[in-house]
Structure formats: C-alpha cells, structure tokens
Coordinates of C-alpha atoms and ligand atoms in Angstrom, one line a residue:
M1 CA 5.3 26.5 44.9
V2 CA 4.8 22.8 43.0
S3 CA 4.0 19.8 45.5
E4 CA 7.3 17.9 45.4
K5 CA 4.4 15.4 46.1
A6 CA 4.7 12.0 43.4
R7 CA 1.9 12.5 40.2
K8 CA 0.4 9.7 39.6
I9 CA 0.0 10.6 35.4
I10 CA -2.4 8.0 32.9
H11 CA -1.4 7.9 29.1
I12 CA -4.1 5.8 27.9
D13 CA -3.8 4.8 23.8
M14 CA -7.0 3.1 22.0
D15 CA -5.4 0.1 20.1
A16 CA -5.3 0.5 17.0
F17 CA -8.0 2.8 16.6
Y18 CA -9.2 3.8 13.1
A19 CA -9.0 0.3 12.0
S20 CA -11.2 -1.2 15.6
V21 CA -13.7 1.6 15.5
E22 CA -14.1 0.2 11.4
Q23 CA -14.0 -3.3 13.0
R24 CA -16.7 -2.2 15.2
D25 CA -19.1 -0.9 12.6
F26 CA -18.7 -2.9 10.3
P27 CA -19.7 -6.7 11.6
E28 CA -18.0 -8.1 8.7
L29 CA -14.5 -6.8 9.2
R30 CA -14.2 -8.5 12.2
G31 CA -11.5 -11.0 12.7
K32 CA -9.8 -10.0 9.2
A33 CA -6.1 -8.3 8.0
L34 CA -7.5 -4.3 7.7
A35 CA -6.4 -1.6 5.9
V36 CA -7.4 2.1 7.3
G37 CA -6.3 4.2 4.1
G38 CA -4.6 3.1 0.8
S39 CA -5.6 0.7 -1.4
P40 CA -6.3 -2.7 -3.1
D41 CA -3.9 -1.5 -6.5
G42 CA -0.7 -0.5 -4.1
R43 CA -1.5 3.6 -4.6
G44 CA -1.1 5.3 -0.8
V45 CA -0.1 4.7 2.4
V46 CA -1.9 2.9 5.7
A47 CA -3.0 4.7 8.0
T48 CA -3.9 2.1 10.6
A49 CA -3.4 -1.7 10.3
S50 CA -6.0 -4.3 11.9
Y51 CA -4.1 -6.7 14.7
E52 CA -5.1 -9.1 12.1
A53 CA -3.0 -6.8 9.2
R54 CA -0.5 -6.6 12.4
K55 CA 0.7 -10.0 12.5
F56 CA 1.7 -9.7 9.4
G57 CA 3.7 -7.0 9.4
V58 CA 1.9 -4.5 8.0
R59 CA 2.2 -1.0 10.3
S60 CA 1.0 2.8 9.9
A61 CA 2.5 4.6 6.9
M62 CA 3.5 1.6 5.0
S63 CA 2.7 2.1 1.0
S64 CA -0.2 0.1 -0.1
R65 CA 2.0 -2.0 -2.3
Q66 CA 4.9 -2.9 0.6
A67 CA 1.7 -4.0 2.8
L68 CA -0.1 -6.1 -0.2
Q69 CA 3.7 -8.3 -0.5
L70 CA 3.2 -8.8 3.0
C71 CA -0.4 -10.2 3.3
L72 CA -2.0 -10.5 0.4
H73 CA -5.8 -10.8 1.8
L74 CA -5.5 -7.1 3.2
L75 CA -8.7 -6.0 2.8
F76 CA -8.4 -1.8 2.6
T77 CA -11.5 0.9 4.0
R78 CA -11.3 4.2 3.1
P79 CA -10.8 6.8 6.6
R80 CA -13.9 8.1 7.9
F81 CA -12.3 10.7 9.9
D82 CA -15.5 12.5 11.3
V83 CA -16.8 9.2 12.8
Y84 CA -13.1 8.9 14.7
R85 CA -13.5 12.2 15.9
E86 CA -16.5 12.0 17.3
V87 CA -15.5 8.7 19.1
S88 CA -12.7 10.9 20.7
H89 CA -14.6 12.9 22.1
Q90 CA -17.0 9.9 23.1
I91 CA -13.4 8.7 25.2
R92 CA -12.7 12.4 26.6
A93 CA -16.1 12.7 28.1
I94 CA -15.3 9.4 29.7
F95 CA -12.1 10.6 30.7
K96 CA -13.7 14.3 31.7
R97 CA -15.4 12.1 35.0
Y98 CA -12.1 11.2 36.7
T99 CA -10.2 15.0 35.5
D100 CA -9.9 18.3 33.8
L101 CA -6.3 17.8 33.4
I102 CA -6.7 16.0 29.9
E103 CA -3.7 16.6 27.3
P104 CA -4.6 14.8 23.8
L105 CA -1.7 13.8 21.7
S106 CA -3.7 13.1 19.0
L107 CA -7.7 11.6 18.3
D108 CA -6.6 8.3 20.2
E109 CA -4.3 9.3 23.2
A110 CA -4.4 11.7 26.0
Y111 CA -2.3 12.2 29.4
L112 CA -4.4 12.2 31.9
D113 CA -3.3 13.4 35.2
V114 CA -5.5 12.2 38.2
T115 CA -3.0 12.5 40.7
E116 CA -6.5 14.5 42.2
D117 CA -9.3 12.6 40.8
K118 CA -12.8 14.3 40.9
Q119 CA -14.3 11.4 42.5
G120 CA -12.0 10.2 45.2
I121 CA -10.8 7.2 44.2
G122 CA -7.2 7.9 45.1
S123 CA -5.2 5.3 43.0
A124 CA -4.5 5.6 39.8
I125 CA -5.0 2.2 39.2
E126 CA -8.7 1.9 39.8
I127 CA -8.9 4.5 37.4
A128 CA -7.0 3.5 34.3
K129 CA -9.4 0.3 35.1
A130 CA -12.8 2.3 35.4
I131 CA -11.6 4.0 31.8
K132 CA -11.1 1.3 30.2
A133 CA -14.1 -0.8 31.0
A134 CA -16.4 2.7 30.2
I135 CA -14.5 2.4 26.9
R136 CA -15.3 -1.2 26.1
D137 CA -18.7 -1.4 27.5
E138 CA -20.1 2.4 25.9
L139 CA -18.2 2.4 23.2
G140 CA -17.2 -1.3 22.2
L141 CA -13.6 -0.4 21.7
T142 CA -10.5 -1.3 23.7
A143 CA -7.2 1.3 25.2
S144 CA -4.1 0.5 26.5
A145 CA -3.4 2.7 29.6
G146 CA -0.1 3.1 31.3
V147 CA -0.1 4.0 35.1
S148 CA 3.6 6.4 36.5
T149 CA 5.0 9.2 37.5
N150 CA 5.8 11.2 34.6
K151 CA 4.7 11.9 31.2
F152 CA 7.1 9.7 30.1
I153 CA 7.1 6.5 31.8
A154 CA 3.0 6.1 31.8
K155 CA 3.8 7.0 27.9
I156 CA 6.1 4.1 27.0
A157 CA 4.2 2.1 30.0
S158 CA 0.9 2.3 27.7
D159 CA 3.0 0.5 25.0
Y160 CA 4.1 -2.4 27.0
Q161 CA 1.3 -4.6 27.2
K162 CA -0.9 -3.8 23.8
P163 CA -3.8 -4.7 23.3
D164 CA -5.6 -3.9 26.1
G165 CA -3.2 -3.4 28.5
L166 CA -2.6 -2.3 32.1
T167 CA 0.7 -1.2 32.8
F168 CA 2.2 0.0 36.0
I169 CA 5.6 1.9 36.8
G170 CA 5.7 2.6 40.0
P171 CA 8.7 4.7 41.3
S172 CA 11.5 1.4 42.6
K173 CA 10.6 0.3 39.2
I174 CA 11.3 2.9 37.0
V175 CA 15.0 3.4 37.0
P176 CA 15.7 -0.7 36.2
F177 CA 13.5 -0.2 33.6
L178 CA 14.7 2.5 31.8
E179 CA 18.6 1.1 32.3
Q180 CA 16.7 -1.7 30.8
L181 CA 15.2 0.0 27.6
P182 CA 16.1 0.8 24.0
I183 CA 18.0 3.8 23.2
D184 CA 14.8 4.4 20.0
K185 CA 12.1 3.9 22.6
F186 CA 13.6 7.1 24.9
F187 CA 10.9 10.2 24.3
G188 CA 12.4 12.5 21.6
V189 CA 15.4 10.5 20.7
G190 CA 14.5 9.9 17.1
K191 CA 16.2 8.2 13.9
V192 CA 18.8 10.2 14.0
T193 CA 19.2 11.0 17.3
A194 CA 18.8 6.9 17.6
Q195 CA 22.0 6.3 15.0
K196 CA 24.6 9.3 17.0
M197 CA 23.3 7.3 20.4
K198 CA 24.3 4.2 18.7
S199 CA 27.3 5.0 17.2
M200 CA 28.4 6.6 20.3
G201 CA 27.9 3.2 21.7
I202 CA 24.5 4.0 24.1
H203 CA 22.1 1.5 22.8
T204 CA 20.1 1.6 26.2
G205 CA 19.2 3.4 29.3
K206 CA 22.2 2.3 31.3
E207 CA 25.0 3.1 28.6
L208 CA 23.4 6.6 27.8
K209 CA 23.1 7.0 32.0
E210 CA 27.5 6.3 31.4
F211 CA 27.0 10.1 29.9
T212 CA 27.8 13.3 31.7
E213 CA 25.6 15.5 32.0
N214 CA 27.8 18.3 30.3
E215 CA 29.0 15.8 27.6
L216 CA 24.8 15.0 26.5
I217 CA 24.9 18.6 26.4
R218 CA 27.9 19.1 24.0
R219 CA 26.6 16.1 21.9
F220 CA 23.1 16.6 21.9
G221 CA 22.8 20.7 22.7
K222 CA 20.0 21.5 25.1
S223 CA 17.9 18.1 24.1
G224 CA 21.0 16.6 26.0
K225 CA 20.1 18.2 29.0
F226 CA 16.7 16.6 28.9
F227 CA 18.0 13.2 28.1
Y228 CA 20.1 13.5 31.2
H229 CA 17.0 14.0 33.3
M230 CA 14.9 11.7 31.4
V231 CA 16.8 8.5 31.8
R232 CA 17.2 9.5 35.7
G233 CA 12.5 8.9 35.8
E234 CA 13.1 13.2 36.2
D235 CA 10.0 14.5 33.3
N236 CA 8.4 17.3 34.9
R237 CA 6.5 17.7 32.5
P238 CA 3.2 18.8 33.4
V239 CA 0.0 17.9 31.6
K240 CA -1.3 20.7 29.7
P241 CA -4.5 20.9 29.0
N242 CA -4.8 23.6 26.9
R243 CA -2.1 23.5 24.2
I244 CA -3.4 24.6 20.5
V245 CA -0.6 24.4 18.5
K246 CA -1.9 25.7 15.1
S247 CA 0.9 25.0 13.0
I248 CA 4.8 23.8 13.0
G249 CA 7.5 25.6 10.6
I250 CA 10.7 26.0 9.2
E251 CA 12.9 28.4 7.2
D252 CA 16.0 29.2 6.1
T253 CA 17.4 32.6 4.2
F254 CA 20.2 31.8 2.1
E255 CA 23.6 33.9 1.9
T256 CA 23.3 33.5 -1.5
D257 CA 20.0 33.4 -4.0
L258 CA 19.7 29.6 -5.0
K259 CA 19.8 30.1 -8.7
E260 CA 19.1 26.2 -9.5
E261 CA 15.7 24.4 -9.0
Q262 CA 18.4 21.0 -7.7
E263 CA 19.8 22.8 -5.0
M264 CA 15.7 24.8 -4.2
L265 CA 14.8 21.0 -3.2
K266 CA 18.3 19.9 -2.3
E267 CA 17.5 22.5 0.7
L268 CA 13.7 21.6 0.9
R269 CA 14.8 18.2 1.7
V270 CA 16.6 19.8 4.6
L271 CA 14.2 21.5 5.9
C272 CA 11.7 18.7 5.5
E273 CA 14.1 17.1 8.0
K274 CA 14.2 19.4 10.7
L275 CA 11.2 19.6 10.7
E276 CA 10.2 15.6 11.4
K277 CA 12.2 16.2 14.3
R278 CA 10.3 18.7 15.4
L279 CA 6.9 17.2 15.1
E280 CA 8.8 14.1 16.7
G281 CA 9.6 16.0 19.5
K282 CA 6.3 17.9 20.3
A283 CA 4.9 14.3 19.1
K284 CA 2.5 16.6 15.9
Q285 CA 1.0 15.2 12.9
G286 CA -0.9 17.1 10.6
R287 CA -2.7 16.8 7.5
T288 CA -1.2 20.9 5.6
V289 CA 1.4 20.6 4.3
T290 CA 2.4 25.2 2.9
L291 CA 5.9 25.9 1.0
K292 CA 6.6 29.7 1.6
I293 CA 9.2 30.8 -0.9
K294 CA 11.1 34.6 -1.0
F295 CA 12.3 35.5 -4.3
A296 CA 15.5 37.7 -4.8
N297 CA 12.9 40.9 -5.1
F298 CA 11.6 40.3 -2.0
T299 CA 8.2 39.0 -3.0
Q300 CA 7.1 35.7 -1.9
I301 CA 4.4 33.2 -2.3
T302 CA 3.1 30.7 -0.1
R303 CA 1.3 27.3 -1.7
S304 CA -0.6 24.8 0.7
K305 CA -1.5 20.9 -0.5
T306 CA -4.0 19.3 2.4
S307 CA -3.8 15.5 2.2
V308 CA -6.2 12.7 3.4
F309 CA -3.9 11.1 6.1
Y310 CA -1.7 13.0 9.0
L311 CA 2.0 13.1 8.2
N312 CA 5.2 13.6 10.3
T313 CA 7.7 11.9 8.3
A314 CA 10.5 14.2 6.3
E315 CA 10.0 11.8 3.6
D316 CA 5.9 12.4 3.1
I317 CA 5.9 15.8 4.1
F318 CA 9.1 16.3 0.8
Q319 CA 6.7 14.6 -1.5
Q320 CA 4.0 16.7 -0.7
I321 CA 6.8 20.1 -1.3
T322 CA 7.8 18.8 -4.4
D323 CA 4.9 18.4 -6.0
L324 CA 3.9 22.0 -4.9
F325 CA 6.6 23.2 -6.2
S326 CA 7.0 21.5 -9.0
K327 CA 3.4 23.7 -10.0
A328 CA 5.2 27.0 -8.9
N329 CA 6.6 29.0 -12.2
M330 CA 10.3 29.1 -10.9
K331 CA 11.9 29.4 -14.7
D332 CA 15.4 32.1 -14.2
K333 CA 13.8 33.1 -10.4
R334 CA 16.2 33.7 -7.4
V335 CA 15.5 32.3 -3.9
R336 CA 16.8 33.7 -0.8
L337 CA 14.3 32.1 1.2
L338 CA 12.3 28.8 2.0
G339 CA 10.3 27.6 4.4
V340 CA 7.8 24.2 5.0
T341 CA 4.9 24.7 7.6
I342 CA 3.2 22.2 8.6
S343 CA -0.6 22.8 10.1
N344 CA -4.1 20.8 10.6
F345 CA -2.7 18.8 13.3
Y346 CA -5.0 16.1 15.4
D347 CA -5.2 17.7 18.4
T348 CA -6.3 20.9 16.5
E349 CA -8.9 19.4 14.9
L350 CA -10.0 18.1 18.6
E351 CA -9.8 21.0 19.7
K352 CA -12.2 22.4 17.3
L353 CA -14.6 19.5 18.4
N354 CA -14.7 20.3 22.2
N355 CA -14.6 24.3 21.5
P356 CA -17.8 24.3 19.1
Q357 CA -17.2 28.1 19.1
L358 CA -14.4 27.7 17.0
R359 CA -16.3 25.5 14.4
L360 CA -15.7 27.0 11.0
F361 CA -18.1 25.2 9.9
Ligands
LIG1 MG1 -3.0 4.0 19.3

C-alpha cells in the first residue's frame, strides 16, 4: 500500500542554464546580455538568454531578429551541448547523495523525492539548501528549488523566486496558493486550454474550483479530472526515476485520400498542434522531427530532420515538417495517412549519459 504520509518533493531548476555555463566558462561574457543560440545576423532562435538579456525582454525560443530589436548590444554564442550534458551529469551526482528517486525533466531540471533521504536529514528544506550550496560551490552555478508535498506545487515553487531561490509551500499554504494562481501556470494548461478556460470565466485557481468534476470532464475530457484534483492540491503522481520515453508521435488516417498538397499541409499543421499539447503534458522537447506519409497504394515513406535546438512548439515543429514535406516528391500522389513524430529528447540523452552501455559512440 502507498503510505498516506505526506511526501517531501523537491524540484530543482538551474537558473538560465546554458547561458550561466557559458558565463562561468568565459569570464568575458559575465555581466553581459547574452543569448545562447541564434545569431547576430538575425537568423535562428535563442535557446537560453542570460539574466542581463532577460531584463530587455529576451526569452528562450525567441527569434534572433526579435531579440536584437529588444536588445541591440546582445551577444550571441553557440550552444555546447556536450558541456551542458556533462554539467547535468555532475548535478545529478549531487542529487544522488540524498536520494535515488530522481526524475529528470530536462538537462537542467529534475524532481527529487526525499521523503526518505539517504543521509537521514529529514528536512526537505535543509536538503534543498545543501543541494543549492553544492551546485554553487562545486560547479559555480546557481539553481532554484521548490519544496512541497507534490510535484506540481514543487515545480511552481522553484519558479517563484528565481534566480537562486528557495521556496517552500507547506501543506497549509497549498490551497490559498493555488487559489490565487493564474490559470496558465497550472500544470497541463497550455495556450489552447488557457484560452478555453478564460472564455469560461476561469482566470485563477479560485475560479477553476467553482466547477464540478463532471463539468470539467465534460469540457476537457480526462484532463478535466486532473485539473479538478490538481487545483485542490491533490497531485499524487510519483517521482519516476527511470522513465525513458524515446519518442512521441501522432498520426491520422483520412476517410478519403488527400490529393492536394495544401490539404496535406493543413492536416500536418493540425497534427503539429496536437503534438505540441502532448509534449506540453509530458514536459518534453526533442531535436528530431519525423514525417511519415502513407500513400493510397499503402507504400509509405518517412523522412527525418535533426535540429540543433530542442523543439516543443507547433510552429517550430511545423517548420521542420514543411521542409521535409517540400523535399518529398508528392507529384500525383494520393495520401491516406500522415504522421509527425518527435524524438531525441533532452532526458533520453540524459539517460544515455547515465547508462554508458546505451551510449552510441
Ligand atoms: Mg532552468
């Protein structure tokens, strides 16, 4: 049986991870508005912005062009993923001093269950402090920590006082905290769902709470049930140390075969939007996009493309798909099925790193 005892969950999130590693390794970049990824000629997308750049409004996933408009003196540097992976490995080694129940969400983010910690410290707040101190002293980087009794609250808490923050949201504070929380901050509520909720008059947790479980299920399906419990602080999802999801894909078979390329692109766009929602729900982003096309005669082709950046928005994925599609010879072809898959996730790469036998090089 699962114990009814309150769990102790920590969410650790590195501050401006890629940019902070660059500033640590190259002193001339310290104190500067810096973008990792993108380029000064306006091409490409910013992967991470330093806090100095964020003051000007520069954000992750923003085009270089837009970033430059906001911050003329912005410096650009190329990402060094092998270094970030190595640092991620070092961070994980620090976590392991306290618990083996570690669920990485990306290279710079993880949940830890410290209900039973290896050193018998007993206080999740003390453990979070010790982890932050080790990351600072041993790796020269800062992290923010959120401490609570479930994953969702711990994750929100880590974001609350960034950078270098430590926020504890204890059981008695969970309900009032969730009531004042803007709806788009809730786990699993993406842009589309947030819009829908706002149109129903739901802007905060308090307003979400006014809806019955059945009503929410009726409007949002299975997620509705999840939202109902989440807003009451009931999130029992365990910290899962070994989840290895290698790819997430979505496909659609059409009642009548598609003949026009415009129609196919339209369907692909819809698939990308659905995929974005699935990725959002699983907090995933991947670098490889695969297009699958099954023709009316049941032959099929797949085409893949790997990007330098991790993708998780419909727009970015669709851009890759459009590119792949334009290279497929679609002349006089009739299509019965289209599929879009994303793979090469952050945490799969992390797993490879931690399981050397899986290494491909
Ligand atoms: Mg981070």
